[in-house]
């Protein structure tokens, strides 16, 4: 049994396989080709925070593949009244074939996985967002052809999405430049692992203008992630110089694309002008969550050999 809690729970070969299968699922969708690789399979989706993309893409992915997804809000479960994660994991394991969790704390997902008898998927924690980043890899490949010689510049908060992207860039072999205000750098251990374990080319560049100079991709995310609402005033002031706006994008390559995992806070980390520009790929990026979730689900919830589906 395999969990997907960190992007590093997958090998490079498994990531490649998922990206290839997602490509097939994207084609299937456009050609109206129906498959039922997850017939009679159920996925429980536990949400401690709200979600649009993760919830809908997982739910539709399960339905499209002939399976069933259950949306379970944390507070509607007995978890909200103090039932333990251990008991919940053990009981749900008898009902469903996989559990996706969006949790406030990364440790919650790790603990759930320790007691689960079915695969557990991280649908975002305060430390990583691996499904988002798998789908981002798909989008990058779609727009740039391959990962070879690419530079992705992250501008903004060194948060959960940034952590997963750092690890993914190191695994897939492209350079990542990270530009954050002082005190908002990504997790030190993540950077060390990316460099030491995966030979990652990770550059920390405080100055956002210098950071985007050679970027093929500019990526940003909200300054105030879920759970950080109390820090709003301080963050709005600390991140002032780190907005992805028309002036910053002009400092980069002409061919640069702009990515954002969404939801965006227009006028904060990104301007509407950039978000709605030709260079922005954010809507395709969001769409690709659906195709990639399908590949993740087939990889984790079925016994099908992916190589058989992508030949
Ligand atoms: N990008 C992402 O995970 O969006 P949601 O919060 O809408 O799921
Ligand atoms: N960093 C953001 C991502 C939302 C998809 C958050 O954690 O709120």
mmCIF file of C-alpha atoms and ligand atoms in Angstrom:
data_model
loop_
_atom_site.group_PDB
_atom_site.id
_atom_site.type_symbol
_atom_site.label_atom_id
_atom_site.label_comp_id
_atom_site.label_asym_id
_atom_site.label_seq_id
_atom_site.Cartn_x
_atom_site.Cartn_y
_atom_site.Cartn_z
ATOM 1 C CA UNK A 1 0.000 0.000 0.000
ATOM 2 C CA UNK A 2 1.246 3.444 -0.903
ATOM 3 C CA UNK A 3 0.371 6.854 0.512
ATOM 4 C CA UNK A 4 0.876 10.239 -1.135
ATOM 5 C CA UNK A 5 1.661 12.589 1.727
ATOM 6 C CA UNK A 6 4.807 14.188 0.364
ATOM 7 C CA UNK A 7 5.720 14.556 -3.297
ATOM 8 C CA UNK A 8 8.811 12.512 -2.357
ATOM 9 C CA UNK A 9 6.598 9.505 -1.595
ATOM 10 C CA UNK A 10 6.725 8.978 -5.360
ATOM 11 C CA UNK A 11 9.838 8.101 -7.330
ATOM 12 C CA UNK A 12 10.792 10.065 -10.443
ATOM 13 C CA UNK A 13 9.637 7.085 -12.520
ATOM 14 C CA UNK A 14 6.257 7.050 -10.765
ATOM 15 C CA UNK A 15 5.850 10.794 -11.345
ATOM 16 C CA UNK A 16 6.650 10.298 -15.046
ATOM 17 C CA UNK A 17 4.110 7.501 -15.173
ATOM 18 C CA UNK A 18 1.414 9.651 -13.541
ATOM 19 C CA UNK A 19 2.108 12.509 -15.965
ATOM 20 C CA UNK A 20 1.847 10.146 -18.948
ATOM 21 C CA UNK A 21 -1.405 8.661 -17.699
ATOM 22 C CA UNK A 22 -2.833 12.135 -17.017
ATOM 23 C CA UNK A 23 -2.069 13.046 -20.623
ATOM 24 C CA UNK A 24 -4.133 10.059 -21.709
ATOM 25 C CA UNK A 25 -6.974 11.057 -19.407
ATOM 26 C CA UNK A 26 -6.917 14.592 -20.803
ATOM 27 C CA UNK A 27 -7.216 13.215 -24.334
ATOM 28 C CA UNK A 28 -10.005 10.845 -23.222
ATOM 29 C CA UNK A 29 -11.959 13.745 -21.788
ATOM 30 C CA UNK A 30 -11.734 15.771 -24.991
ATOM 31 C CA UNK A 31 -12.713 12.749 -27.101
ATOM 32 C CA UNK A 32 -15.529 11.756 -24.748
ATOM 33 C CA UNK A 33 -13.901 8.365 -24.225
ATOM 34 C CA UNK A 34 -15.249 6.741 -21.079
ATOM 35 C CA UNK A 35 -13.297 4.317 -18.883
ATOM 36 C CA UNK A 36 -14.226 2.746 -15.572
ATOM 37 C CA UNK A 37 -10.928 1.857 -13.980
ATOM 38 C CA UNK A 38 -12.291 2.700 -10.521
ATOM 39 C CA UNK A 39 -15.634 0.951 -10.750
ATOM 40 C CA UNK A 40 -16.930 0.003 -7.292
ATOM 41 C CA UNK A 41 -14.139 2.006 -5.616
ATOM 42 C CA UNK A 42 -14.862 4.746 -3.081
ATOM 43 C CA UNK A 43 -12.789 7.681 -1.915
ATOM 44 C CA UNK A 44 -13.463 9.492 1.362
ATOM 45 C CA UNK A 45 -12.448 13.160 1.238
ATOM 46 C CA UNK A 46 -11.988 14.816 4.629
ATOM 47 C CA UNK A 47 -11.741 18.597 4.633
ATOM 48 C CA UNK A 48 -10.621 20.645 7.617
ATOM 49 C CA UNK A 49 -10.452 23.733 5.340
ATOM 50 C CA UNK A 50 -12.580 24.855 2.368
ATOM 51 C CA UNK A 51 -11.677 23.876 -1.194
ATOM 52 C CA UNK A 52 -12.900 24.436 -4.733
ATOM 53 C CA UNK A 53 -10.361 22.801 -7.073
ATOM 54 C CA UNK A 54 -9.198 19.906 -4.924
ATOM 55 C CA UNK A 55 -12.683 18.913 -3.888
ATOM 56 C CA UNK A 56 -14.332 19.166 -7.300
ATOM 57 C CA UNK A 57 -11.471 17.636 -9.288
ATOM 58 C CA UNK A 58 -11.205 14.610 -6.984
ATOM 59 C CA UNK A 59 -14.965 14.152 -6.896
ATOM 60 C CA UNK A 60 -15.381 14.399 -10.674
ATOM 61 C CA UNK A 61 -12.297 12.237 -11.238
ATOM 62 C CA UNK A 62 -13.832 9.446 -9.159
ATOM 63 C CA UNK A 63 -17.208 9.766 -10.921
ATOM 64 C CA UNK A 64 -15.636 9.854 -14.415
ATOM 65 C CA UNK A 65 -13.751 6.643 -13.662
ATOM 66 C CA UNK A 66 -16.863 4.846 -12.442
ATOM 67 C CA UNK A 67 -16.162 5.262 -8.733
ATOM 68 C CA UNK A 68 -17.659 7.277 -5.911
ATOM 69 C CA UNK A 69 -16.340 10.095 -3.716
ATOM 70 C CA UNK A 70 -17.691 11.208 -0.341
ATOM 71 C CA UNK A 71 -17.234 14.804 0.793
ATOM 72 C CA UNK A 72 -16.721 14.793 4.559
ATOM 73 C CA UNK A 73 -16.325 18.072 6.359
ATOM 74 C CA UNK A 74 -14.198 17.634 9.498
ATOM 75 C CA UNK A 75 -16.856 19.169 11.735
ATOM 76 C CA UNK A 76 -19.630 16.983 10.356
ATOM 77 C CA UNK A 77 -17.673 13.892 11.322
ATOM 78 C CA UNK A 78 -17.312 12.659 14.886
ATOM 79 C CA UNK A 79 -13.700 13.889 14.514
ATOM 80 C CA UNK A 80 -15.116 17.345 15.170
ATOM 81 C CA UNK A 81 -16.446 16.087 18.524
ATOM 82 C CA UNK A 82 -13.193 14.478 19.576
ATOM 83 C CA UNK A 83 -13.221 10.972 18.078
ATOM 84 C CA UNK A 84 -9.598 10.046 17.542
ATOM 85 C CA UNK A 85 -7.847 10.114 14.193
ATOM 86 C CA UNK A 86 -6.796 6.523 14.881
ATOM 87 C CA UNK A 87 -10.347 5.214 15.264
ATOM 88 C CA UNK A 88 -11.589 7.249 12.308
ATOM 89 C CA UNK A 89 -8.790 5.903 10.104
ATOM 90 C CA UNK A 90 -9.446 2.324 11.139
ATOM 91 C CA UNK A 91 -13.200 2.558 10.595
ATOM 92 C CA UNK A 92 -13.054 4.422 7.254
ATOM 93 C CA UNK A 93 -10.548 1.820 6.032
ATOM 94 C CA UNK A 94 -13.353 -0.768 6.263
ATOM 95 C CA UNK A 95 -15.675 1.319 4.074
ATOM 96 C CA UNK A 96 -13.565 2.974 1.376
ATOM 97 C CA UNK A 97 -10.572 2.224 -0.841
ATOM 98 C CA UNK A 98 -8.715 5.488 -0.213
ATOM 99 C CA UNK A 99 -8.859 8.649 1.891
ATOM 100 C CA UNK A 100 -7.927 12.152 0.765
ATOM 101 C CA UNK A 101 -7.379 14.631 3.589
ATOM 102 C CA UNK A 102 -6.966 18.392 3.647
ATOM 103 C CA UNK A 103 -5.714 19.121 7.146
ATOM 104 C CA UNK A 104 -4.569 22.101 9.159
ATOM 105 C CA UNK A 105 -1.503 20.224 10.381
ATOM 106 C CA UNK A 106 0.689 17.943 8.311
ATOM 107 C CA UNK A 107 1.022 15.641 11.347
ATOM 108 C CA UNK A 108 -2.732 14.938 11.197
ATOM 109 C CA UNK A 109 -2.322 13.354 7.768
ATOM 110 C CA UNK A 110 0.762 11.430 8.890
ATOM 111 C CA UNK A 111 -1.078 10.103 11.907
ATOM 112 C CA UNK A 112 -4.095 9.148 9.823
ATOM 113 C CA UNK A 113 -1.817 7.237 7.447
ATOM 114 C CA UNK A 114 -0.168 5.381 10.338
ATOM 115 C CA UNK A 115 -3.521 3.848 11.253
ATOM 116 C CA UNK A 116 -5.117 3.599 7.826
ATOM 117 C CA UNK A 117 -5.414 0.320 6.008
ATOM 118 C CA UNK A 118 -6.049 2.106 2.693
ATOM 119 C CA UNK A 119 -3.949 4.690 0.797
ATOM 120 C CA UNK A 120 -3.999 8.242 2.184
ATOM 121 C CA UNK A 121 -3.615 11.272 -0.100
ATOM 122 C CA UNK A 122 -2.557 14.713 1.122
ATOM 123 C CA UNK A 123 -5.033 17.243 -0.306
ATOM 124 C CA UNK A 124 -3.034 20.114 1.273
ATOM 125 C CA UNK A 125 -1.430 20.570 4.664
ATOM 126 C CA UNK A 126 0.521 23.428 6.219
ATOM 127 C CA UNK A 127 3.695 21.760 4.935
ATOM 128 C CA UNK A 128 3.014 20.337 1.458
ATOM 129 C CA UNK A 129 0.517 20.259 -1.407
ATOM 130 C CA UNK A 130 1.750 17.325 -3.505
ATOM 131 C CA UNK A 131 -1.330 16.859 -5.732
ATOM 132 C CA UNK A 132 -1.192 20.525 -6.739
ATOM 133 C CA UNK A 133 2.447 20.208 -7.651
ATOM 134 C CA UNK A 134 2.028 16.979 -9.618
ATOM 135 C CA UNK A 135 -0.552 18.799 -11.674
ATOM 136 C CA UNK A 136 1.806 21.796 -12.003
ATOM 137 C CA UNK A 137 4.471 19.487 -13.407
ATOM 138 C CA UNK A 138 1.908 18.365 -15.978
ATOM 139 C CA UNK A 139 1.136 21.989 -16.909
ATOM 140 C CA UNK A 140 4.820 22.895 -17.152
ATOM 141 C CA UNK A 141 5.440 19.957 -19.478
ATOM 142 C CA UNK A 142 2.402 20.872 -21.531
ATOM 143 C CA UNK A 143 3.629 24.426 -22.073
ATOM 144 C CA UNK A 144 7.387 23.923 -22.164
ATOM 145 C CA UNK A 145 7.710 20.428 -23.648
ATOM 146 C CA UNK A 146 10.096 19.094 -21.003
ATOM 147 C CA UNK A 147 11.777 20.114 -17.751
ATOM 148 C CA UNK A 148 15.201 20.395 -19.351
ATOM 149 C CA UNK A 149 17.011 23.725 -18.838
ATOM 150 C CA UNK A 150 13.987 25.354 -17.229
ATOM 151 C CA UNK A 151 14.036 27.919 -14.436
ATOM 152 C CA UNK A 152 10.966 28.368 -12.255
ATOM 153 C CA UNK A 153 10.985 31.464 -10.068
ATOM 154 C CA UNK A 154 8.802 31.482 -6.992
ATOM 155 C CA UNK A 155 7.858 34.977 -5.789
ATOM 156 C CA UNK A 156 6.090 35.440 -2.449
ATOM 157 C CA UNK A 157 5.618 33.259 0.599
ATOM 158 C CA UNK A 158 7.811 30.184 1.100
ATOM 159 C CA UNK A 159 4.715 28.131 1.920
ATOM 160 C CA UNK A 160 3.270 24.602 1.513
ATOM 161 C CA UNK A 161 3.038 24.814 -2.291
ATOM 162 C CA UNK A 162 6.566 26.227 -2.453
ATOM 163 C CA UNK A 163 7.926 23.356 -0.322
ATOM 164 C CA UNK A 164 6.434 20.726 -2.621
ATOM 165 C CA UNK A 165 7.627 22.599 -5.718
ATOM 166 C CA UNK A 166 11.191 22.803 -4.406
ATOM 167 C CA UNK A 167 11.268 19.044 -3.909
ATOM 168 C CA UNK A 168 9.583 18.422 -7.278
ATOM 169 C CA UNK A 169 11.995 20.707 -9.154
ATOM 170 C CA UNK A 170 14.944 18.866 -7.633
ATOM 171 C CA UNK A 171 13.460 15.470 -8.515
ATOM 172 C CA UNK A 172 12.568 16.401 -12.093
ATOM 173 C CA UNK A 173 15.784 18.338 -12.733
ATOM 174 C CA UNK A 174 14.872 21.983 -13.261
ATOM 175 C CA UNK A 175 16.210 25.049 -11.483
ATOM 176 C CA UNK A 176 14.129 26.791 -8.860
ATOM 177 C CA UNK A 177 14.788 30.360 -7.757
ATOM 178 C CA UNK A 178 12.967 31.397 -4.591
ATOM 179 C CA UNK A 179 12.343 35.048 -3.770
ATOM 180 C CA UNK A 180 10.704 35.763 -0.417
ATOM 181 C CA UNK A 181 10.954 38.536 2.150
ATOM 182 C CA UNK A 182 13.200 37.847 5.114
ATOM 183 C CA UNK A 183 11.522 35.523 7.590
ATOM 184 C CA UNK A 184 9.256 33.902 4.976
ATOM 185 C CA UNK A 185 11.790 31.528 3.417
ATOM 186 C CA UNK A 186 10.731 27.965 2.647
ATOM 187 C CA UNK A 187 11.445 25.220 5.169
ATOM 188 C CA UNK A 188 15.220 24.795 5.661
ATOM 189 C CA UNK A 189 14.975 21.049 5.801
ATOM 190 C CA UNK A 190 13.124 20.976 2.484
ATOM 191 C CA UNK A 191 15.886 23.009 0.825
ATOM 192 C CA UNK A 192 18.590 20.801 2.342
ATOM 193 C CA UNK A 193 16.816 17.620 1.224
ATOM 194 C CA UNK A 194 16.253 18.985 -2.271
ATOM 195 C CA UNK A 195 19.955 19.794 -2.580
ATOM 196 C CA UNK A 196 21.467 16.780 -0.847
ATOM 197 C CA UNK A 197 19.066 13.971 -1.707
ATOM 198 C CA UNK A 198 18.043 15.044 -5.214
ATOM 199 C CA UNK A 199 20.953 17.238 -6.265
ATOM 200 C CA UNK A 200 18.525 20.135 -6.638
ATOM 201 C CA UNK A 201 19.520 23.465 -8.131
ATOM 202 C CA UNK A 202 17.783 25.742 -5.622
ATOM 203 C CA UNK A 203 18.707 29.418 -5.541
ATOM 204 C CA UNK A 204 17.562 31.854 -2.901
ATOM 205 C CA UNK A 205 17.411 35.416 -4.292
ATOM 206 C CA UNK A 206 15.852 38.073 -2.079
ATOM 207 C CA UNK A 207 15.515 40.609 -4.879
ATOM 208 C CA UNK A 208 12.375 39.711 -6.908
ATOM 209 C CA UNK A 209 13.563 41.649 -9.972
ATOM 210 C CA UNK A 210 16.851 39.734 -10.129
ATOM 211 C CA UNK A 211 15.004 36.507 -9.317
ATOM 212 C CA UNK A 212 12.739 36.675 -12.389
ATOM 213 C CA UNK A 213 15.457 37.759 -14.857
ATOM 214 C CA UNK A 214 15.968 34.314 -16.410
ATOM 215 C CA UNK A 215 12.682 32.722 -15.456
ATOM 216 C CA UNK A 216 10.759 30.489 -17.851
ATOM 217 C CA UNK A 217 7.983 30.292 -15.284
ATOM 218 C CA UNK A 218 6.953 32.766 -12.588
ATOM 219 C CA UNK A 219 4.880 31.137 -9.864
ATOM 220 C CA UNK A 220 3.127 32.850 -6.990
ATOM 221 C CA UNK A 221 0.549 32.003 -4.333
ATOM 222 C CA UNK A 222 -1.387 33.891 -1.673
ATOM 223 C CA UNK A 223 0.511 35.814 0.985
ATOM 224 C CA UNK A 224 -1.936 34.654 3.648
ATOM 225 C CA UNK A 225 -2.483 30.922 3.496
ATOM 226 C CA UNK A 226 -5.419 29.235 5.207
ATOM 227 C CA UNK A 227 -4.909 29.310 8.953
ATOM 228 C CA UNK A 228 -2.737 32.469 8.857
ATOM 229 C CA UNK A 229 -5.570 34.989 8.844
ATOM 230 C CA UNK A 230 -4.407 36.509 12.162
ATOM 231 C CA UNK A 231 -1.143 37.592 10.505
ATOM 232 C CA UNK A 232 -2.935 39.491 7.738
ATOM 233 C CA UNK A 233 -1.805 43.070 8.514
ATOM 234 C CA UNK A 234 1.832 42.160 9.098
ATOM 235 C CA UNK A 235 1.981 39.983 5.993
ATOM 236 C CA UNK A 236 0.378 42.583 3.709
ATOM 237 C CA UNK A 237 3.094 44.992 4.732
ATOM 238 C CA UNK A 238 6.005 42.505 4.646
ATOM 239 C CA UNK A 239 5.131 41.206 1.149
ATOM 240 C CA UNK A 240 4.568 44.636 -0.467
ATOM 241 C CA UNK A 241 7.627 44.364 -2.724
ATOM 242 C CA UNK A 242 6.791 40.815 -3.818
ATOM 243 C CA UNK A 243 3.743 41.378 -5.969
ATOM 244 C CA UNK A 244 3.696 39.714 -9.391
ATOM 245 C CA UNK A 245 2.639 42.697 -11.466
ATOM 246 C CA UNK A 246 3.123 43.882 -15.053
ATOM 247 C CA UNK A 247 6.400 45.625 -14.190
ATOM 248 C CA UNK A 248 7.923 42.490 -12.663
ATOM 249 C CA UNK A 249 6.801 40.233 -15.523
ATOM 250 C CA UNK A 250 8.377 42.660 -18.015
ATOM 251 C CA UNK A 251 11.766 42.093 -16.308
ATOM 252 C CA UNK A 252 11.572 38.420 -17.242
ATOM 253 C CA UNK A 253 11.884 36.521 -20.540
ATOM 254 C CA UNK A 254 9.351 37.318 -23.252
ATOM 255 C CA UNK A 255 8.330 33.635 -23.292
ATOM 256 C CA UNK A 256 7.717 33.477 -19.526
ATOM 257 C CA UNK A 257 4.479 31.884 -18.328
ATOM 258 C CA UNK A 258 2.785 32.824 -15.062
ATOM 259 C CA UNK A 259 1.386 30.183 -12.732
ATOM 260 C CA UNK A 260 -0.728 30.383 -9.579
ATOM 261 C CA UNK A 261 -2.354 27.430 -7.819
ATOM 262 C CA UNK A 262 -5.442 29.590 -7.064
ATOM 263 C CA UNK A 263 -7.427 30.906 -5.283
ATOM 264 C CA UNK A 264 -5.772 34.256 -6.088
ATOM 265 C CA UNK A 265 -6.123 37.430 -4.106
ATOM 266 C CA UNK A 266 -6.169 39.950 -6.934
ATOM 267 C CA UNK A 267 -4.280 43.107 -6.060
ATOM 268 C CA UNK A 268 -2.241 41.360 -3.359
ATOM 269 C CA UNK A 269 0.244 38.721 -4.578
ATOM 270 C CA UNK A 270 -0.766 39.202 -8.236
ATOM 271 C CA UNK A 271 -2.493 41.918 -10.241
ATOM 272 C CA UNK A 272 -5.578 41.235 -12.335
ATOM 273 C CA UNK A 273 -3.608 42.489 -15.332
ATOM 274 C CA UNK A 274 -1.096 39.633 -14.980
ATOM 275 C CA UNK A 275 -3.580 36.984 -13.885
ATOM 276 C CA UNK A 276 -5.764 37.629 -16.944
ATOM 277 C CA UNK A 277 -2.869 38.175 -19.370
ATOM 278 C CA UNK A 278 -1.770 35.984 -22.291
ATOM 279 C CA UNK A 279 1.174 34.808 -20.228
ATOM 280 C CA UNK A 280 -1.017 33.460 -17.450
ATOM 281 C CA UNK A 281 -1.803 29.738 -17.652
ATOM 282 C CA UNK A 282 -3.777 29.548 -14.410
ATOM 283 C CA UNK A 283 -7.054 28.247 -15.833
ATOM 284 C CA UNK A 284 -5.366 25.422 -17.752
ATOM 285 C CA UNK A 285 -3.378 24.792 -14.584
ATOM 286 C CA UNK A 286 -6.603 24.416 -12.614
ATOM 287 C CA UNK A 287 -8.176 22.212 -15.297
ATOM 288 C CA UNK A 288 -5.199 19.888 -15.204
ATOM 289 C CA UNK A 289 -5.919 19.067 -11.573
ATOM 290 C CA UNK A 290 -8.767 16.879 -12.866
ATOM 291 C CA UNK A 291 -6.669 14.859 -15.308
ATOM 292 C CA UNK A 292 -3.829 14.416 -12.841
ATOM 293 C CA UNK A 293 -6.119 13.406 -9.949
ATOM 294 C CA UNK A 294 -7.386 10.588 -12.156
ATOM 295 C CA UNK A 295 -3.868 9.320 -12.714
ATOM 296 C CA UNK A 296 -3.066 9.603 -8.982
ATOM 297 C CA UNK A 297 -6.249 7.708 -8.087
ATOM 298 C CA UNK A 298 -5.632 4.901 -10.568
ATOM 299 C CA UNK A 299 -2.053 4.625 -9.283
ATOM 300 C CA UNK A 300 -3.129 4.422 -5.639
ATOM 301 C CA UNK A 301 -6.595 2.874 -5.611
ATOM 302 C CA UNK A 302 -6.415 0.209 -8.317
ATOM 303 C CA UNK A 303 -4.203 -2.751 -9.159
ATOM 304 C CA UNK A 304 -3.918 -1.679 -12.778
ATOM 305 C CA UNK A 305 -0.378 -1.430 -14.165
ATOM 306 C CA UNK A 306 -0.139 2.124 -15.473
ATOM 307 C CA UNK A 307 2.273 1.070 -18.216
ATOM 308 C CA UNK A 308 -0.545 -1.029 -19.711
ATOM 309 C CA UNK A 309 -2.745 2.069 -20.013
ATOM 310 C CA UNK A 310 -0.161 4.350 -21.594
ATOM 311 C CA UNK A 311 1.287 2.061 -24.272
HETATM 312 N N1 LIG B 1 -5.278 25.016 -5.547
HETATM 313 C C1 LIG B 1 -6.133 24.438 -4.664
HETATM 314 O O1 LIG B 1 -5.789 23.459 -3.964
HETATM 315 O O2 LIG B 1 -7.350 25.030 -4.637
HETATM 316 P P1 LIG B 1 -8.552 24.712 -3.625
HETATM 317 O O3 LIG B 1 -8.172 25.282 -2.301
HETATM 318 O O4 LIG B 1 -9.724 25.385 -4.248
HETATM 319 O O5 LIG B 1 -8.715 23.214 -3.543
HETATM 320 N N1 LIG B 2 -0.934 28.245 0.186
HETATM 321 C C1 LIG B 2 -2.353 28.222 0.026
HETATM 322 C C2 LIG B 2 -2.735 27.267 -1.045
HETATM 323 C C3 LIG B 2 -4.212 27.140 -1.312
HETATM 324 C C4 LIG B 2 -4.538 26.138 -2.362
HETATM 325 C C5 LIG B 2 -2.996 27.858 1.356
HETATM 326 O O1 LIG B 2 -2.451 26.977 2.051
HETATM 327 O O2 LIG B 2 -4.016 28.426 1.715
#
